[in-house]
Amino acid sequence: MSEVLISANNVSLKHNTKSVLDNVSFDIKAGEFITLIGPNGAGKSSLIKILLGLIKPDSGSIKKSKNIRLGYTPQKFIPNEFIPISVIDFLKLNQKTSIDFLLKISKLTGIEVLLSSSLKDLSGGEMQRVLLARALLSKPNILILDEPAQNLDVNGQMHLYKLIQDIHQQQECAILMVSHDLHRVMKESTQVLCLYHHICCMGQPESILQDSSFNDLFADQMDELMATYEHHHNHCHES
Amino acid sequence: MEDFIFRAVIAAIGISIIAGSLGCFVIWKRMSYFSESISHSALLGVAFGLASGLGVHFGLIIIGALFAALIVVLQQRKFLSNDAILGIFSHIALSLGIVVLSIVGGANTNYFGLLFGDILSITNTDIIWVYVVLFIIASLLIIFWQRLLLLTLNEDLAVAQGLNQSFYRLLFMLMIALAVSVSVQIVGVLLITSLLIIPPAIARVFASTPVSMVFQSVAVSILAVIIGLSLSMHYDLATGPSIVIALGGLFILSQLLPRKLS
């Protein structure tokens, strides 16, 4: 059995009278790659924020392992534009790291050329990679990534997902990623967690595809997804 | 040099270092109106200090911290925008200060000095206060520099790393209250904020790192305060406005220079 790094127990959250999260419970174990999916407003980011301790749930609790080293990249990262700070100073801010390790991680994430740039001049894709590098510098055993690929073009998305996959495999790091991109979800995750205020379904990607609540929730995208899937098995396009 | 001039210069340099460094955070956090509200509570602080017998400096710190805490509590209830809350408190504080001071301060209260600064009023005790506060604020900034900077850069990242947001917010407010408490005599209640925000605003044009911005801000602040004090003494002008005019001149110069914003 792998060690449980974080567990959510019956977490509920209300916004005014509207229920945002309803009795959500799940574990993240060492080495897992969990993708959190769900429609807009399903409570994905709220759940992430509760796991991180950024907001408190109305009821329920979060348990974290003593051995947890957590890296996090926020969904929207707007650095304070009034602070003149370079990428390298941002990476080193409030964490101890050797320059060798910093260069290694910069190489892995492809941000070596950006190190002396000003943080506020980065593009969306560059910023995501810098955030990922910063998270990796703390040598995490779990990475929480909130929609890391948003605002990236298709090429940028592919690179970023490939990078995340490499990190998962090479650094032996558990990953919890919020994503809208069902194609990628199906390919890389060991577990898919489908959230719509409550957990609709959770399991391995293949079993999720069969789940009726998943199909209801993603009806629009399912046709396209299944089409791609069948593509692998059937190369005959004309009937 | 005459004694009172010497005291004024020594006190002004200390205050420049305090306000110049702390001011960078005020600019970064967009809290200039917040510090304005706290400084407006200073009159009430003076009145409280006189009435309670605790002395002006303790009065200033206690009332400043109290107002800061009240503002933060109201901000967290989120039924009014920040600028409305700050506007309300700013003027309540100023009015209360004037009314209470007129009751407890007696007929010979130097309102003009309190509102716009008065270098003649600086005593040796005041200088000790300035440097004690300088020591406290410099120590806090050095110890908590990385954490304060990360929180200012992005709160979510900082909290996810385990930083206690409320603690640092409180700490920062307390530092503002301390800075205000020693700046009143030099620049006056109405103009303290300019000492907090104009030097870092000038430094922002030249600085390429947060640390260099702090040092440049302090340097600019010392320069402006000395120019302002000279003007004030030479032409017998009110101290606070003289310093602010010096700051304003430097600010306009800095904006005219070709910039390399980083």
XYZ file of N, CA and C in Angstrom, chain B residues 75-231:
471
model
N -13.153 45.255 6.801
C -12.836 44.815 5.441
C -13.188 43.348 5.249
N -12.980 42.551 6.304
C -13.252 41.125 6.159
C -14.735 40.800 6.125
N -15.572 41.735 6.567
C -17.014 41.485 6.507
C -17.555 41.704 5.095
N -16.778 42.414 4.304
C -17.034 42.519 2.865
C -18.417 43.022 2.478
N -18.972 43.945 3.215
C -20.228 44.515 2.723
C -20.017 45.916 2.167
N -18.810 46.422 2.304
C -18.464 47.709 1.691
C -17.107 47.563 1.014
N -16.898 48.365 -0.026
C -15.596 48.301 -0.682
C -14.541 48.900 0.241
N -13.306 48.490 0.004
C -12.201 48.966 0.835
C -12.083 50.477 0.868
N -12.209 51.090 -0.302
C -11.965 52.531 -0.319
C -13.068 53.277 0.436
N -14.289 52.729 0.433
C -15.363 53.351 1.220
C -15.069 53.244 2.715
N -14.655 52.055 3.150
C -14.351 51.856 4.577
C -13.215 52.790 5.005
N -12.177 52.844 4.171
C -11.025 53.687 4.512
C -11.419 55.166 4.537
N -12.262 55.557 3.571
C -12.712 56.937 3.522
C -13.500 57.305 4.772
N -14.386 56.405 5.173
C -15.205 56.641 6.368
C -14.310 56.804 7.596
N -13.384 55.862 7.767
C -12.555 55.881 8.970
C -11.588 57.048 8.983
N -11.063 57.338 7.823
C -10.107 58.418 7.721
C -10.688 59.711 8.289
N -11.929 60.011 7.877
C -12.511 61.290 8.295
C -13.083 61.262 9.704
N -13.603 60.097 10.094
C -14.034 59.970 11.493
C -12.841 60.193 12.412
N -11.719 59.572 12.042
C -10.520 59.664 12.882
C -10.048 61.113 13.009
N -10.015 61.789 11.883
C -9.536 63.168 11.888
C -10.452 64.065 12.722
N -11.770 63.917 12.514
C -12.727 64.761 13.237
C -12.714 64.481 14.728
N -12.722 63.189 15.072
C -12.648 62.809 16.479
C -11.394 63.386 17.118
N -10.299 63.292 16.389
C -9.025 63.787 16.900
C -9.090 65.258 17.236
N -9.641 66.033 16.310
C -9.706 67.486 16.536
C -10.621 67.830 17.715
N -11.777 67.162 17.758
C -12.733 67.442 18.842
C -12.171 67.041 20.202
N -11.641 65.810 20.284
C -11.121 65.337 21.568
C -9.922 66.178 22.003
N -9.083 66.523 21.040
C -7.907 67.312 21.371
C -8.292 68.709 21.891
N -9.370 69.254 21.330
C -9.802 70.577 21.788
C -10.322 70.510 23.223
N -10.781 69.330 23.636
C -11.260 69.177 25.015
C -10.090 68.936 25.976
N -9.224 67.988 25.621
C -8.158 67.619 26.565
C -6.873 68.435 26.384
N -6.704 69.037 25.223
C -5.413 69.658 24.910
C -5.230 71.061 25.455
N -6.336 71.683 25.831
C -6.207 73.052 26.334
C -6.080 74.048 25.201
N -5.963 75.302 25.573
C -6.031 76.386 24.599
C -4.774 76.493 23.735
N -3.640 76.075 24.297
C -2.413 76.311 23.529
C -1.946 75.119 22.698
N -2.919 74.252 22.326
C -2.549 73.135 21.455
C -2.100 73.656 20.100
N -0.968 73.123 19.624
C -0.410 73.558 18.353
C -0.985 72.712 17.207
N -2.212 73.037 16.788
C -2.860 72.263 15.725
C -2.049 72.289 14.446
N -1.583 73.460 14.120
C -0.846 73.610 12.869
C 0.375 72.683 12.845
N 1.076 72.642 13.976
C 2.243 71.775 14.103
C 1.881 70.309 13.962
N 0.761 69.920 14.588
C 0.335 68.526 14.518
C -0.093 68.140 13.109
N -0.781 69.046 12.451
C -1.301 68.723 11.121
C -0.213 68.771 10.052
N 0.729 69.725 10.207
C 1.699 69.920 9.123
C 3.157 69.753 9.548
N 3.395 69.333 10.775
C 4.755 69.083 11.223
C 5.396 70.313 11.842
N 6.245 70.073 12.834
C 6.897 71.179 13.522
C 8.242 70.720 14.062
N 9.306 71.123 13.387
C 10.623 70.645 13.805
C 11.070 71.240 15.132
N 10.513 72.399 15.472
C 10.934 73.030 16.722
C 10.529 72.202 17.932
N 9.544 71.330 17.726
C 9.000 70.601 18.874
C 9.778 69.328 19.198
N 10.790 69.001 18.398
C 11.473 67.711 18.593
C 12.435 67.756 19.778
N 12.230 66.820 20.704
C 13.081 66.740 21.889
C 14.020 65.543 21.773
N 14.942 65.448 22.739
C 15.838 64.289 22.735
C 15.073 62.990 22.909
N 14.009 63.028 23.742
C 13.181 61.829 23.931
C 12.576 61.390 22.598
N 12.122 62.359 21.801
C 11.545 62.018 20.497
C 12.562 61.286 19.630
N 13.810 61.759 19.688
C 14.855 61.128 18.876
C 15.078 59.692 19.315
N 15.070 59.477 20.622
C 15.210 58.096 21.112
C 14.070 57.236 20.575
N 12.850 57.781 20.627
C 11.691 57.044 20.089
C 11.896 56.683 18.619
N 12.339 57.668 17.847
C 12.537 57.425 16.415
C 13.480 56.241 16.201
N 14.598 56.240 16.948
C 15.597 55.200 16.692
C 15.217 53.848 17.289
N 14.414 53.863 18.350
C 13.892 52.588 18.857
C 12.945 51.981 17.821
N 12.056 52.817 17.285
C 11.125 52.334 16.262
C 11.890 51.883 15.014
N 12.916 52.651 14.648
C 13.742 52.265 13.503
C 14.350 50.883 13.717
N 14.871 50.668 14.914
C 15.480 49.375 15.220
C 14.448 48.250 15.100
N 13.251 48.483 15.675
C 12.205 47.446 15.627
C 11.803 47.143 14.191
N 11.525 48.195 13.415
C 11.032 47.976 12.058
C 12.115 47.360 11.163
N 13.342 47.847 11.300
C 14.423 47.268 10.495
C 14.607 45.790 10.835
N 14.561 45.460 12.132
C 14.720 44.054 12.527
C 13.603 43.206 11.933
N 12.360 43.686 12.073
C 11.220 42.915 11.563
C 11.326 42.722 10.049
N 11.707 43.792 9.344
C 11.812 43.687 7.884
C 12.905 42.702 7.484
N 14.012 42.716 8.222
C 15.102 41.793 7.873
C 14.691 40.352 8.173
N 14.110 40.139 9.363
C 13.727 38.774 9.745
C 12.660 38.223 8.805
N 11.644 39.023 8.514
C 10.488 38.507 7.765
C 10.510 38.894 6.288
N 11.615 39.418 5.818
C 11.704 39.963 4.453
C 11.151 39.000 3.404
N 11.701 37.775 3.372
C 11.306 36.811 2.333
C 9.814 36.503 2.411
N 9.341 36.313 3.632
C 7.930 35.942 3.802
C 7.007 37.101 3.454
N 7.367 38.298 3.910
C 6.541 39.472 3.585
C 6.511 39.708 2.075
N 7.662 39.509 1.452
C 7.741 39.759 0.014
C 6.910 38.732 -0.765
N 7.004 37.469 -0.365
C 6.219 36.433 -1.045
C 4.724 36.682 -0.874
N 4.317 37.050 0.348
C 2.903 37.355 0.600
C 2.433 38.531 -0.247
N 3.317 39.501 -0.429
C 2.953 40.671 -1.214
C 2.880 40.321 -2.700
N 3.787 39.459 -3.121
C 3.835 39.061 -4.526
C 2.601 38.239 -4.892
N 2.261 37.273 -4.070
C 1.079 36.452 -4.316
C 0.664 35.729 -3.036
N -0.492 36.071 -2.523
C -0.916 35.520 -1.230
C -1.159 34.011 -1.292
N -1.759 33.534 -2.379
C -2.083 32.108 -2.463
C -0.834 31.230 -2.366
N 0.202 31.629 -3.108
C 1.447 30.850 -3.066
C 2.012 30.831 -1.650
N 1.967 31.982 -1.005
C 2.551 32.094 0.333
C 1.777 31.245 1.339
N 0.445 31.314 1.280
C -0.365 30.552 2.237
C -0.220 29.058 1.974
N -0.139 28.681 0.689
C 0.051 27.263 0.365
C 1.373 26.753 0.927
N 2.340 27.660 1.082
C 3.614 27.270 1.702
C 3.544 27.285 3.223
N 2.385 27.593 3.752
C 2.205 27.499 5.192
C 2.344 28.810 5.950
N 2.410 29.946 5.234
C 2.514 31.225 5.948
C 1.151 31.645 6.499
N 1.174 32.176 7.696
C -0.053 32.626 8.349
C -0.370 34.066 7.944
N -1.312 34.179 7.019
C -1.647 35.459 6.417
C -2.063 36.499 7.461
N -2.924 36.093 8.392
C -3.430 37.053 9.380
C -2.303 37.607 10.243
N -1.368 36.735 10.612
C -0.254 37.174 11.439
C 0.546 38.266 10.738
N 0.861 38.042 9.461
C 1.692 39.013 8.752
C 0.925 40.296 8.442
N -0.390 40.151 8.234
C -1.204 41.345 8.012
C -1.176 42.222 9.266
N -1.338 41.569 10.408
C -1.324 42.277 11.688
C 0.045 42.927 11.938
N 1.075 42.154 11.652
C 2.443 42.632 11.840
C 2.679 43.893 11.000
N 2.201 43.837 9.752
C 2.418 44.965 8.852
C 1.678 46.206 9.347
N 0.439 46.002 9.818
C -0.335 47.130 10.330
C 0.333 47.766 11.523
N 0.887 46.900 12.371
C 1.566 47.401 13.558
C 2.788 48.235 13.164
N 3.481 47.780 12.133
C 4.644 48.537 11.660
C 4.213 49.906 11.125
N 3.088 49.932 10.413
C 2.584 51.214 9.904
C 2.245 52.140 11.080
N 1.568 51.577 12.082
C 1.193 52.381 13.251
C 2.436 52.953 13.934
N 3.483 52.121 14.044
C 4.738 52.580 14.658
C 5.372 53.695 13.830
N 5.391 53.481 12.507
C 6.007 54.481 11.633
C 5.267 55.809 11.735
N 3.945 55.728 11.738
C 3.137 56.947 11.840
C 3.429 57.668 13.163
N 3.557 56.870 14.228
C 3.692 57.481 15.560
C 4.937 58.351 15.674
N 6.000 58.012 14.930
C 7.200 58.839 15.046
C 7.302 59.902 13.944
N 6.447 59.761 12.913
C 6.555 60.715 11.801
C 5.718 61.968 11.994
N 4.751 61.907 12.929
C 3.800 63.007 13.095
C 4.504 64.347 13.285
N 5.513 64.354 14.161
C 6.108 65.641 14.501
C 6.853 66.300 13.348
N 7.453 65.477 12.497
C 8.227 66.048 11.388
C 7.335 66.490 10.233
N 6.460 65.595 9.766
C 5.680 65.953 8.580
C 4.221 66.276 8.876
N 3.751 65.914 10.062
C 2.366 66.226 10.398
C 1.391 65.160 9.934
N 0.254 65.107 10.629
C -0.784 64.103 10.411
C -1.211 64.019 8.935
N -1.372 65.169 8.302
C -1.956 65.167 6.959
C -0.990 64.738 5.873
N 0.300 64.747 6.191
C 1.267 64.520 5.108
C 2.144 63.278 5.281
N 1.879 62.498 6.332
C 2.733 61.331 6.589
C 2.770 60.377 5.402
N 1.602 60.165 4.792
C 1.531 59.186 3.709
C 2.490 59.522 2.573
N 2.698 60.815 2.333
C 3.594 61.178 1.233
C 5.013 60.692 1.500
N 5.405 60.684 2.764
C 6.734 60.194 3.120
C 6.816 58.677 2.907
N 5.667 58.007 3.047
C 5.636 56.555 2.836
C 5.607 56.194 1.356
N 4.927 56.996 0.535
C 4.746 56.525 -0.844
C 5.586 57.245 -1.911
N 5.953 58.507 -1.696
C 6.685 59.175 -2.785
C 8.107 58.615 -2.967
N 8.880 58.409 -1.869
C 10.229 57.855 -2.103
C 10.231 56.506 -2.837
N 9.396 55.530 -2.429
C 9.405 54.286 -3.215
C 8.903 54.482 -4.647
N 7.990 55.433 -4.840
C 7.500 55.680 -6.194
C 8.633 56.196 -7.074
N 9.519 56.990 -6.496
C 10.688 57.461 -7.247
C 11.661 56.301 -7.477
N 11.885 55.517 -6.426
C 12.835 54.400 -6.527
C 12.375 53.370 -7.558
N 11.063 53.232 -7.724
C 10.511 52.249 -8.652
C 11.023 52.460 -10.071
N 11.328 53.718 -10.397
C 11.802 54.019 -11.748
C 13.176 53.392 -11.998
N 13.999 53.332 -10.963
C 15.383 52.905 -11.165
C 15.652 51.480 -10.700
N 14.865 50.975 -9.751
C 15.217 49.718 -9.088
C 14.966 48.514 -9.985
N 15.871 47.532 -9.897
C 15.661 46.306 -10.659
C 15.399 45.111 -9.745
N 15.617 45.280 -8.447
C 15.266 44.211 -7.495
C 14.528 44.845 -6.314
N 13.774 44.029 -5.575
C 13.067 44.574 -4.413
C 14.021 45.214 -3.399
N 15.171 44.567 -3.175
C 16.120 45.103 -2.186
C 16.662 46.455 -2.647
N 17.026 46.543 -3.914
C 17.576 47.817 -4.387
C 16.514 48.914 -4.318
N 15.256 48.534 -4.512
C 14.191 49.533 -4.414
C 14.109 50.094 -3.001
N 14.265 49.232 -2.005
C 14.222 49.694 -0.613
C 15.363 50.675 -0.335
N 16.582 50.314 -0.763
C 17.723 51.182 -0.473
C 17.623 52.516 -1.224
N 17.192 52.443 -2.475
C 17.062 53.679 -3.237
C 15.967 54.576 -2.647
N 14.901 53.919 -2.194
C 13.806 54.667 -1.589
C 14.277 55.399 -0.325
N 15.069 54.694 0.488
C 15.604 55.313 1.703
C 16.515 56.485 1.341
N 17.368 56.289 0.332
C 18.301 57.351 -0.078
C 17.527 58.577 -0.562
N 16.535 58.346 -1.401
C 15.716 59.447 -1.920
C 15.030 60.179 -0.774
N 14.527 59.402 0.167
C 13.806 59.968 1.290
C 14.713 60.870 2.133
N 15.930 60.391 2.414
C 16.867 61.199 3.213
C 17.189 62.508 2.486
N 17.450 62.381 1.190
C 17.767 63.565 0.388
C 16.627 64.591 0.444
N 15.409 64.105 0.220
C 14.259 65.012 0.178
C 14.015 65.654 1.537
N 14.183 64.869 2.597
C 13.928 65.401 3.934
C 14.941 66.497 4.274
N 16.192 66.274 3.870
C 17.209 67.295 4.162
C 16.951 68.567 3.347
N 16.600 68.395 2.074
C 16.244 69.576 1.256
C 15.052 70.302 1.887
N 14.036 69.524 2.257
C 12.817 70.101 2.835
C 13.094 70.845 4.131
N 13.912 70.225 4.989
C 14.245 70.873 6.270
C 14.997 72.183 6.025
N 15.925 72.167 5.083
C 16.684 73.389 4.784
C 15.750 74.495 4.320
N 14.855 74.133 3.396
C 13.875 75.116 2.918
C 13.081 75.686 4.077
